[in-house]
CSV table of C-alpha atoms and ligand atoms in Angstrom, one decimal:
chain,number,residue,atom,x,y,z
A,203,MET,CA,-14.3,-47.3,-28.0
A,204,ASN,CA,-12.8,-44.5,-30.2
A,205,PRO,CA,-9.1,-44.5,-29.2
A,206,LEU,CA,-9.1,-40.7,-29.7
A,207,GLU,CA,-11.8,-40.1,-27.2
A,208,THR,CA,-11.0,-39.0,-23.7
A,209,PRO,CA,-12.2,-41.6,-21.2
A,210,SER,CA,-15.0,-40.4,-19.0
A,211,PHE,CA,-14.7,-40.6,-15.2
A,212,PRO,CA,-16.9,-39.5,-12.3
A,213,SER,CA,-16.3,-35.8,-11.4
A,214,ARG,CA,-14.9,-35.2,-8.0
A,215,LEU,CA,-17.0,-32.0,-7.9
A,216,PRO,CA,-20.1,-32.7,-10.0
A,217,LYS,CA,-22.0,-29.6,-8.9
A,218,VAL,CA,-19.2,-27.1,-9.4
A,219,GLY,CA,-18.9,-24.9,-12.4
A,220,THR,CA,-16.6,-21.9,-13.0
A,221,THR,CA,-16.5,-19.6,-9.9
A,222,ILE,CA,-18.8,-16.6,-10.1
A,223,PHE,CA,-15.9,-14.3,-9.7
A,224,THR,CA,-14.3,-15.5,-12.9
A,225,VAL,CA,-17.6,-15.6,-14.7
A,226,MET,CA,-18.4,-12.0,-13.8
A,227,SER,CA,-14.9,-10.6,-14.5
A,228,SER,CA,-15.0,-12.2,-18.0
A,229,LEU,CA,-18.5,-10.8,-18.7
A,230,ALA,CA,-17.3,-7.4,-17.5
A,231,ALA,CA,-14.3,-7.5,-19.8
A,232,GLU,CA,-16.5,-8.7,-22.7
A,233,HIS,CA,-18.9,-5.7,-22.2
A,234,GLN,CA,-16.3,-3.2,-21.1
A,235,ALA,CA,-18.3,-2.8,-17.9
A,236,ILE,CA,-16.9,-1.2,-14.8
A,237,ASN,CA,-16.0,-4.2,-12.7
A,238,LEU,CA,-17.3,-3.9,-9.2
A,239,GLY,CA,-17.7,-7.7,-9.1
A,240,GLN,CA,-14.6,-9.7,-8.2
A,241,GLY,CA,-12.9,-8.2,-5.2
A,242,PHE,CA,-9.7,-6.6,-6.3
A,243,PRO,CA,-8.3,-3.0,-6.3
A,244,ASP,CA,-8.1,-1.1,-9.6
A,245,PHE,CA,-5.3,1.1,-8.2
A,246,PRO,CA,-1.6,0.4,-8.1
A,247,CYS,CA,0.2,-0.9,-5.0
A,248,ASP,CA,2.8,1.2,-3.3
A,249,ARG,CA,6.0,1.7,-5.4
A,250,LYS,CA,8.0,1.0,-2.3
A,251,LEU,CA,6.6,-2.6,-2.2
A,252,ILE,CA,7.6,-3.1,-5.8
A,253,ALA,CA,11.1,-1.7,-5.1
A,254,ASP,CA,11.4,-4.1,-2.1
A,255,VAL,CA,10.5,-7.1,-4.4
A,256,ASN,CA,12.9,-5.8,-7.1
A,257,ALA,CA,15.7,-5.5,-4.6
A,258,ALA,CA,15.1,-9.1,-3.5
A,259,MET,CA,15.2,-10.3,-7.1
A,260,LEU,CA,18.4,-8.3,-7.8
A,261,ALA,CA,19.9,-9.7,-4.6
A,262,ASP,CA,19.4,-13.1,-6.2
A,263,HIS,CA,16.7,-14.3,-4.0
A,264,ASN,CA,15.3,-16.4,-6.8
A,265,GLN,CA,15.6,-20.0,-5.8
A,266,TYR,CA,13.3,-22.2,-3.7
A,267,PRO,CA,12.6,-20.6,-0.3
A,268,PRO,CA,12.2,-22.9,2.7
A,269,MET,CA,9.1,-25.0,2.4
A,270,ALA,CA,7.4,-23.1,5.2
A,271,GLY,CA,8.3,-19.7,3.8
A,272,VAL,CA,11.1,-17.1,4.0
A,273,ALA,CA,12.1,-16.8,7.7
A,274,GLU,CA,12.2,-12.9,7.5
A,275,LEU,CA,8.6,-12.9,6.4
A,276,ARG,CA,7.4,-15.3,9.0
A,277,HIS,CA,9.1,-13.1,11.7
A,278,SER,CA,7.5,-10.0,10.3
A,279,ILE,CA,4.1,-11.7,10.5
A,280,SER,CA,4.7,-12.9,14.0
A,281,GLN,CA,5.6,-9.4,15.1
A,282,LYS,CA,2.6,-7.9,13.4
A,283,ILE,CA,0.2,-10.4,15.0
A,284,SER,CA,1.8,-9.7,18.5
A,285,ARG,CA,1.5,-6.0,18.0
A,286,LEU,CA,-2.1,-6.0,16.8
A,287,TYR,CA,-3.7,-9.0,18.6
A,288,SER,CA,-1.3,-9.7,21.5
A,289,HIS,CA,-0.7,-13.3,20.6
A,290,HIS,CA,2.8,-14.7,20.0
A,291,TYR,CA,3.1,-17.2,17.2
A,292,ASP,CA,6.5,-18.9,16.9
A,293,ALA,CA,7.8,-17.9,13.4
A,294,ASP,CA,9.5,-21.3,12.9
A,295,THR,CA,6.8,-23.7,14.0
A,296,GLU,CA,3.6,-21.8,13.8
A,297,ILE,CA,3.5,-19.6,10.6
A,298,THR,CA,3.5,-20.9,7.1
A,299,ILE,CA,3.5,-18.8,3.9
A,300,THR,CA,0.9,-19.8,1.3
A,301,ALA,CA,0.0,-19.1,-2.3
A,302,GLY,CA,-2.9,-16.8,-1.2
A,303,GLY,CA,-5.9,-17.2,1.1
A,304,THR,CA,-7.6,-19.8,-1.0
A,305,GLN,CA,-4.7,-22.3,-0.9
A,306,ALA,CA,-4.3,-21.6,2.8
A,307,ILE,CA,-8.0,-22.5,3.4
A,308,PHE,CA,-7.8,-25.6,1.0
A,309,THR,CA,-4.7,-26.9,2.7
A,310,ALA,CA,-6.0,-26.3,6.2
A,311,ILE,CA,-9.2,-28.2,5.4
A,312,LEU,CA,-7.4,-31.1,3.8
A,313,SER,CA,-5.0,-31.4,6.7
A,314,CYS,CA,-7.6,-32.0,9.3
A,315,VAL,CA,-10.9,-33.1,7.7
A,316,GLY,CA,-11.5,-36.7,6.6
A,317,PRO,CA,-14.4,-38.8,5.5
A,318,GLY,CA,-17.3,-38.6,8.0
A,319,ASP,CA,-16.0,-35.4,9.6
A,320,GLU,CA,-18.5,-32.6,9.9
A,321,VAL,CA,-17.5,-29.0,9.0
A,322,ILE,CA,-19.7,-26.1,10.0
A,323,ILE,CA,-19.9,-23.1,7.7
A,324,ILE,CA,-22.0,-20.0,8.1
A,325,GLU,CA,-23.9,-18.9,4.9
A,326,PRO,CA,-23.6,-16.7,3.0
A,327,ALA,CA,-20.1,-18.2,2.7
A,328,PHE,CA,-17.2,-17.7,0.3
A,329,ASP,CA,-17.4,-20.2,-2.5
A,330,CYS,CA,-14.1,-22.0,-1.9
A,331,TYR,CA,-15.1,-23.5,1.5
A,332,ARG,CA,-17.5,-26.2,0.4
A,333,PRO,CA,-15.5,-27.7,-2.5
A,334,ALA,CA,-12.5,-28.1,-0.3
A,335,ILE,CA,-14.6,-29.9,2.4
A,336,ASP,CA,-16.1,-32.1,-0.4
A,337,LEU,CA,-12.7,-33.1,-1.7
A,338,ALA,CA,-11.5,-33.9,1.8
A,339,GLY,CA,-14.6,-36.3,2.1
A,340,GLY,CA,-16.1,-34.2,4.9
A,341,LYS,CA,-19.7,-33.3,5.3
A,342,THR,CA,-20.6,-29.6,5.2
A,343,ILE,CA,-23.2,-28.4,7.8
A,344,ALA,CA,-24.3,-25.0,6.6
A,345,ILE,CA,-26.1,-22.7,9.0
A,346,SER,CA,-27.4,-19.2,8.1
A,347,LEU,CA,-26.2,-15.9,9.3
A,348,GLN,CA,-29.1,-14.2,11.1
A,349,VAL,CA,-30.3,-11.0,9.5
A,350,VAL,CA,-31.6,-8.4,12.0
A,351,ARG,CA,-34.1,-5.9,10.6
A,352,ASP,CA,-35.2,-2.6,12.0
A,353,GLU,CA,-38.9,-1.5,12.4
A,354,SER,CA,-39.1,-0.5,8.7
A,355,GLY,CA,-37.9,-3.9,7.6
A,356,GLN,CA,-34.4,-2.6,6.5
A,357,VAL,CA,-31.4,-4.9,7.3
A,358,ALA,CA,-29.8,-3.3,10.4
A,359,SER,CA,-27.1,-5.9,11.2
A,360,TYR,CA,-26.1,-9.6,11.0
A,361,GLN,CA,-25.7,-11.9,13.9
A,362,ILE,CA,-24.2,-15.3,14.5
A,363,PRO,CA,-27.2,-17.6,15.3
A,364,TRP,CA,-25.7,-19.0,18.5
A,365,ASP,CA,-28.5,-21.4,19.3
A,366,VAL,CA,-28.4,-22.9,15.9
A,367,LEU,CA,-24.6,-23.1,16.0
A,368,ALA,CA,-24.7,-24.8,19.4
A,369,ASN,CA,-27.1,-27.4,18.1
A,370,ALA,CA,-25.0,-28.1,15.1
A,371,VAL,CA,-21.8,-28.9,17.2
A,372,ASN,CA,-21.5,-32.6,18.0
A,373,PRO,CA,-18.7,-35.1,18.5
A,374,LYS,CA,-18.3,-35.4,14.7
A,375,THR,CA,-17.6,-31.7,14.3
A,376,ARG,CA,-14.0,-31.5,13.2
A,377,LEU,CA,-13.9,-27.9,12.1
A,378,ILE,CA,-15.9,-24.6,12.3
A,379,LEU,CA,-15.2,-22.1,9.6
A,380,ILE,CA,-15.6,-18.5,10.4
A,381,ASN,CA,-14.9,-15.3,8.4
A,382,THR,CA,-14.5,-11.8,9.9
A,383,PRO,CA,-14.8,-9.2,8.4
A,384,HIS,CA,-17.3,-11.2,6.4
A,385,ASN,CA,-17.5,-11.6,2.6
A,386,PRO,CA,-20.0,-10.7,1.3
A,387,THR,CA,-22.0,-8.9,4.1
A,388,GLY,CA,-19.1,-7.0,5.8
A,389,MET,CA,-20.3,-8.2,9.2
A,390,VAL,CA,-17.5,-8.1,11.8
A,391,TRP,CA,-17.2,-10.2,14.9
A,392,ASP,CA,-16.9,-8.5,18.2
A,393,LYS,CA,-15.3,-9.7,21.5
A,394,SER,CA,-18.5,-11.2,22.8
A,395,ASP,CA,-18.8,-13.3,19.6
A,396,LEU,CA,-15.4,-14.7,20.3
A,397,ASN,CA,-16.4,-15.4,23.9
A,398,HIS,CA,-19.6,-17.1,22.7
A,399,LEU,CA,-17.6,-19.3,20.3
A,400,ALA,CA,-15.1,-20.2,23.0
A,401,ALA,CA,-17.8,-21.3,25.4
A,402,LEU,CA,-19.4,-23.3,22.7
A,403,VAL,CA,-16.3,-25.3,21.7
A,404,ARG,CA,-14.7,-25.5,25.2
A,405,ASP,CA,-15.7,-29.1,25.9
A,406,THR,CA,-15.4,-30.4,22.3
A,407,SER,CA,-12.6,-31.3,20.0
A,408,ALA,CA,-13.7,-29.0,17.2
A,409,LEU,CA,-11.0,-27.0,15.5
A,410,ILE,CA,-11.6,-23.5,14.0
A,411,LEU,CA,-10.5,-22.0,10.7
A,412,SER,CA,-10.8,-18.2,10.8
A,413,ASP,CA,-10.7,-16.5,7.5
A,414,GLU,CA,-9.5,-13.0,8.2
A,415,VAL,CA,-8.2,-11.8,4.8
A,416,TYR,CA,-10.1,-8.5,5.3
A,417,GLU,CA,-8.6,-7.9,8.8
A,418,HIS,CA,-7.5,-4.3,7.9
A,419,MET,CA,-10.9,-3.2,6.6
A,420,VAL,CA,-13.0,-2.5,9.7
A,421,TYR,CA,-14.7,0.9,9.9
A,422,ASP,CA,-16.3,3.5,12.1
A,423,GLY,CA,-13.6,3.1,14.8
A,424,ALA,CA,-14.4,-0.6,15.4
A,425,LYS,CA,-11.6,-3.0,15.9
A,426,HIS,CA,-10.8,-6.3,14.2
A,427,HIS,CA,-11.2,-9.1,16.7
A,428,SER,CA,-8.9,-11.8,15.4
A,429,ILE,CA,-9.2,-15.3,16.6
A,430,SER,CA,-5.6,-15.0,17.7
A,431,SER,CA,-6.6,-12.3,20.3
A,432,HIS,CA,-8.5,-15.0,22.2
A,433,PRO,CA,-6.0,-17.4,23.8
A,434,GLU,CA,-8.4,-20.3,24.2
A,435,LEU,CA,-9.6,-20.0,20.6
A,436,ALA,CA,-6.1,-19.5,19.3
A,437,ALA,CA,-5.1,-22.8,20.8
A,438,ARG,CA,-7.4,-24.6,18.4
A,439,SER,CA,-7.4,-22.4,15.3
A,440,PHE,CA,-6.0,-21.8,11.9
A,441,LEU,CA,-5.8,-18.1,11.2
A,442,VAL,CA,-5.7,-17.2,7.5
A,443,SER,CA,-4.8,-13.9,6.0
A,444,SER,CA,-3.7,-12.5,2.7
A,445,PHE,CA,-1.2,-9.9,1.4
A,446,GLY,CA,-3.1,-9.6,-1.8
A,447,LYS,CA,-6.0,-8.0,0.1
A,448,THR,CA,-3.9,-6.1,2.6
A,449,TYR,CA,-1.4,-4.5,0.1
A,450,HIS,CA,-3.5,-4.3,-3.1
A,451,VAL,CA,-1.6,-7.1,-4.8
A,452,THR,CA,-4.2,-9.8,-5.3
A,453,GLY,CA,-2.3,-11.1,-8.4
A,454,TRP,CA,0.8,-12.0,-6.3
A,455,LYS,CA,-1.1,-14.7,-4.5
A,456,VAL,CA,0.8,-14.6,-1.2
A,457,GLY,CA,-1.0,-15.3,2.1
A,458,TYR,CA,-0.3,-17.2,5.3
A,459,VAL,CA,-1.6,-19.4,8.0
A,460,ALA,CA,-0.8,-19.0,11.7
A,461,ALA,CA,-1.7,-21.9,13.9
A,462,PRO,CA,-0.4,-23.7,17.0
A,463,SER,CA,2.5,-26.0,16.2
A,464,ALA,CA,0.4,-29.2,16.4
A,465,LEU,CA,-1.9,-27.8,13.7
A,466,THR,CA,1.0,-26.3,11.7
A,467,LYS,CA,2.8,-29.6,11.7
A,468,GLU,CA,-0.2,-31.3,9.9
A,469,PHE,CA,-0.8,-28.3,7.7
A,470,ARG,CA,2.8,-28.4,6.4
A,471,LYS,CA,2.5,-32.1,5.6
A,472,VAL,CA,-0.1,-31.2,3.1
A,473,HIS,CA,1.3,-27.9,2.0
A,474,GLN,CA,4.7,-29.4,1.0
A,475,PHE,CA,3.0,-31.7,-1.5
A,476,ASN,CA,0.4,-29.2,-2.6
A,477,VAL,CA,2.6,-26.1,-3.5
A,478,PHE,CA,5.8,-27.0,-1.7
A,479,ALA,CA,6.7,-23.3,-1.4
A,480,VAL,CA,5.7,-19.8,-2.5
A,481,ASN,CA,7.6,-17.5,-4.8
A,482,THR,CA,10.8,-16.2,-3.1
A,483,PRO,CA,11.3,-12.6,-4.1
A,484,MET,CA,7.7,-11.6,-3.2
A,485,GLN,CA,8.3,-13.0,0.2
A,486,TYR,CA,11.5,-11.1,0.8
A,487,GLY,CA,9.9,-7.9,-0.5
A,488,LEU,CA,6.8,-8.4,1.7
A,489,ALA,CA,9.0,-9.1,4.7
A,490,THR,CA,10.7,-5.7,4.4
A,491,TYR,CA,7.5,-3.8,3.7
A,492,LEU,CA,5.5,-5.5,6.5
A,493,ALA,CA,8.1,-4.6,9.1
A,494,ASP,CA,6.9,-0.9,8.9
A,495,GLU,CA,3.5,-0.8,10.7
A,496,ASN,CA,2.6,2.4,8.9
A,497,HIS,CA,2.0,0.2,5.9
A,498,TYR,CA,-1.1,-1.3,7.5
A,499,LEU,CA,-2.2,1.1,10.3
A,500,ASN,CA,-3.6,3.6,7.7
A,501,LEU,CA,-5.7,1.0,5.8
A,502,PRO,CA,-9.0,1.3,7.7
A,503,ALA,CA,-9.1,5.1,7.0
A,504,PHE,CA,-8.0,4.6,3.4
A,505,TYR,CA,-10.8,2.1,2.8
A,506,GLN,CA,-13.4,3.8,4.9
A,507,ALA,CA,-13.1,6.9,2.7
A,508,LYS,CA,-13.9,4.7,-0.3
A,509,ARG,CA,-16.8,3.0,1.5
A,510,ASP,CA,-18.3,6.3,2.6
A,511,PHE,CA,-18.0,7.8,-0.9
A,512,PHE,CA,-19.6,4.8,-2.5
A,513,ARG,CA,-22.4,4.6,0.1
A,514,ALA,CA,-23.2,8.3,-0.3
A,515,GLY,CA,-23.5,7.9,-4.0
A,516,LEU,CA,-25.5,4.7,-3.8
A,517,SER,CA,-27.9,6.3,-1.3
A,518,LYS,CA,-29.0,8.6,-4.1
A,519,THR,CA,-30.1,5.6,-6.3
A,520,LYS,CA,-33.1,3.4,-5.8
A,521,PHE,CA,-30.9,0.6,-4.5
A,522,ARG,CA,-31.4,-0.1,-0.8
A,523,LEU,CA,-28.1,0.0,1.1
A,524,LEU,CA,-27.2,-2.8,3.5
A,525,PRO,CA,-24.7,-2.2,6.3
A,526,SER,CA,-21.0,-2.5,5.6
A,527,PRO,CA,-19.1,-2.4,8.8
A,528,GLY,CA,-16.1,-4.1,7.3
A,529,SER,CA,-14.5,-5.8,4.2
A,530,TYR,CA,-14.3,-4.0,0.9
A,531,PHE,CA,-17.8,-5.0,-0.1
A,532,GLN,CA,-21.1,-3.2,-0.1
A,533,CYS,CA,-24.3,-5.2,-0.6
A,534,ALA,CA,-27.4,-3.6,-2.0
A,535,ASP,CA,-31.0,-4.6,-2.4
A,536,TYR,CA,-32.3,-4.0,-6.0
A,537,SER,CA,-35.8,-5.4,-5.5
A,538,ALA,CA,-37.4,-1.9,-5.1
A,539,LEU,CA,-35.8,-0.4,-8.3
A,540,GLY,CA,-39.2,-0.3,-9.9
A,541,ILE,CA,-38.0,-1.6,-13.3
A,542,PRO,CA,-38.9,-5.0,-14.8
A,543,GLN,CA,-35.4,-6.3,-14.2
A,544,ALA,CA,-35.8,-5.9,-10.5
A,545,LYS,CA,-37.8,-9.1,-10.7
A,546,LEU,CA,-34.9,-11.1,-12.1
A,547,ASN,CA,-33.0,-13.5,-9.9
A,548,GLU,CA,-29.7,-12.2,-8.6
A,549,ALA,CA,-27.5,-13.9,-11.1
A,550,ASP,CA,-29.6,-12.7,-14.1
A,551,PHE,CA,-29.8,-9.3,-12.6
A,552,CYS,CA,-26.0,-9.1,-12.3
A,553,LYS,CA,-25.6,-10.3,-15.9
A,554,TRP,CA,-28.1,-7.6,-17.1
A,555,LEU,CA,-26.4,-5.0,-15.0
A,556,THR,CA,-23.1,-5.9,-16.5
A,557,SER,CA,-24.1,-6.1,-20.1
A,558,GLU,CA,-26.8,-3.4,-20.3
A,559,VAL,CA,-25.9,-0.9,-17.6
A,560,GLY,CA,-22.1,-1.4,-17.7
A,561,VAL,CA,-21.5,-2.2,-14.0
A,562,ALA,CA,-20.5,-5.7,-12.9
A,563,ALA,CA,-21.6,-7.0,-9.4
A,564,ILE,CA,-21.8,-10.4,-7.7
A,565,PRO,CA,-25.1,-12.1,-6.9
A,566,VAL,CA,-25.2,-12.9,-3.2
A,567,SER,CA,-26.9,-16.2,-4.1
A,568,ALA,CA,-23.5,-17.5,-5.2
A,569,PHE,CA,-22.6,-17.6,-1.5
A,570,TYR,CA,-25.2,-20.3,-0.8
A,571,ASP,CA,-25.3,-23.9,-1.8
A,572,GLN,CA,-29.1,-24.2,-2.0
A,573,PRO,CA,-30.9,-21.6,-4.2
A,574,THR,CA,-31.4,-18.6,-2.0
A,575,GLU,CA,-32.7,-15.4,-3.5
A,576,SER,CA,-33.0,-12.2,-1.5
A,577,GLY,CA,-32.7,-9.6,-4.2
A,578,VAL,CA,-29.3,-8.6,-3.0
A,579,ILE,CA,-26.0,-8.1,-4.9
A,580,ARG,CA,-22.5,-7.3,-3.8
A,581,PHE,CA,-20.3,-4.4,-5.1
A,582,CYS,CA,-16.6,-4.1,-4.4
A,583,PHE,CA,-15.6,-0.6,-3.5
A,584,ALA,CA,-11.8,-1.2,-3.6
A,585,LYS,CA,-11.6,1.2,-6.6
A,586,GLN,CA,-10.3,4.6,-7.5
A,587,GLU,CA,-12.8,7.3,-6.6
A,588,GLN,CA,-13.2,8.1,-10.3
A,589,THR,CA,-14.1,4.4,-11.0
A,590,LEU,CA,-16.7,4.5,-8.3
A,591,ALA,CA,-18.1,7.9,-9.5
A,592,ASN,CA,-18.4,6.5,-13.0
A,593,ALA,CA,-20.2,3.4,-11.8
A,594,LEU,CA,-22.5,5.5,-9.5
A,595,GLN,CA,-23.5,7.7,-12.5
A,596,ARG,CA,-24.6,4.6,-14.4
A,597,LEU,CA,-26.5,3.2,-11.3
A,598,GLN,CA,-28.1,6.6,-10.6
A,599,ASN,CA,-29.9,6.3,-14.0
A,600,LEU,CA,-31.8,3.2,-13.0
B,193,LIG,N1,-12.2,-12.9,-2.6
B,193,LIG,C1,-12.6,-12.3,-3.9
B,193,LIG,C2,-14.0,-11.9,-3.9
B,193,LIG,O1,-14.8,-12.3,-3.0
B,193,LIG,C3,-12.4,-13.3,-5.1
B,193,LIG,C4,-11.3,-14.2,-5.1
B,193,LIG,C5,-11.4,-15.1,-6.2
B,193,LIG,O2,-11.8,-14.7,-7.3
B,193,LIG,N2,-11.1,-16.3,-6.0
B,193,LIG,O3,-14.4,-11.2,-4.8
């Protein structure tokens, strides 16, 4: 053997490549396309939040924080959840600060899933769920979100397929992963969905991981129904959220997990050897900023204006709009565009749209494990109105 050669070894994730979000952002940069692919805002965060973080740095909050996170931030989170969802999490034993939502999800899965355990996910599903389950040695059971169409065949809404979910739950089910508001469809759970889920798991030992990173992006007067708002479900759930999404600072990578103490105890065992702790001054800054509820109560209206602007523009194109009741994503069907490229698969269509039209989007097929093509792509509308207007102008030419 050549001593300069790197020894080969079996991949832990043989089917995984680079995530679609990174691939599309790189392609967008390469072609100077308007990036409506990866979900992140192109507008700045509030200067007050930056000032709060600066103040924390200048006050010398620059060494390791407690492993579970800065106490002030855990208290601010506990208060926010009580105010919005009427559930009290103990800041000391039930809330942990993480390096963003992805780490929170990864650590939660590793802390409770082992070889032979089944984990149910609902596809289309965010791409980080399955690899974490694989690395934990668990078995992913994927069921599909039900698409409800109106008389003309247009997608009217999405529903949880309760019968299919009920059939999938068995004594090996360790965890059920849910996501509301949903990435990529924008579907939001309502109270009856939570009641359905509660009835379904009542006599089982299944845990729940609820990915709620888009909790403040629910539109048309609807409410976010957090897993924490349902006492029975809260008792068996990890609740995940993210400041990156809430406060337009995706690059800061700060999120959190709220979970009953028995779950938090196991979560922290993994967390301490995974990241140990999350950067200190950001946590102090976020604690101050979060304490003012005005910093999150205005978010639904702020994002709804963007959604409405984008939808109004897109409705003048040949793309077919899908519903977007929540999240900062808008899915659109390109199959009726009437151009040869409309026959491309979703990934190739997105590549073409990025390189030739100058607008990057995400293929919804990336949210499925098995090849699934429905001619639908996802746009992110968390952008300045001018950015959306420029993208719409390009899309209107198709
Ligand atoms: N959540 C973001 C999205 O769906 C991407 C986050 C990431 O790139 N990991 O676009």
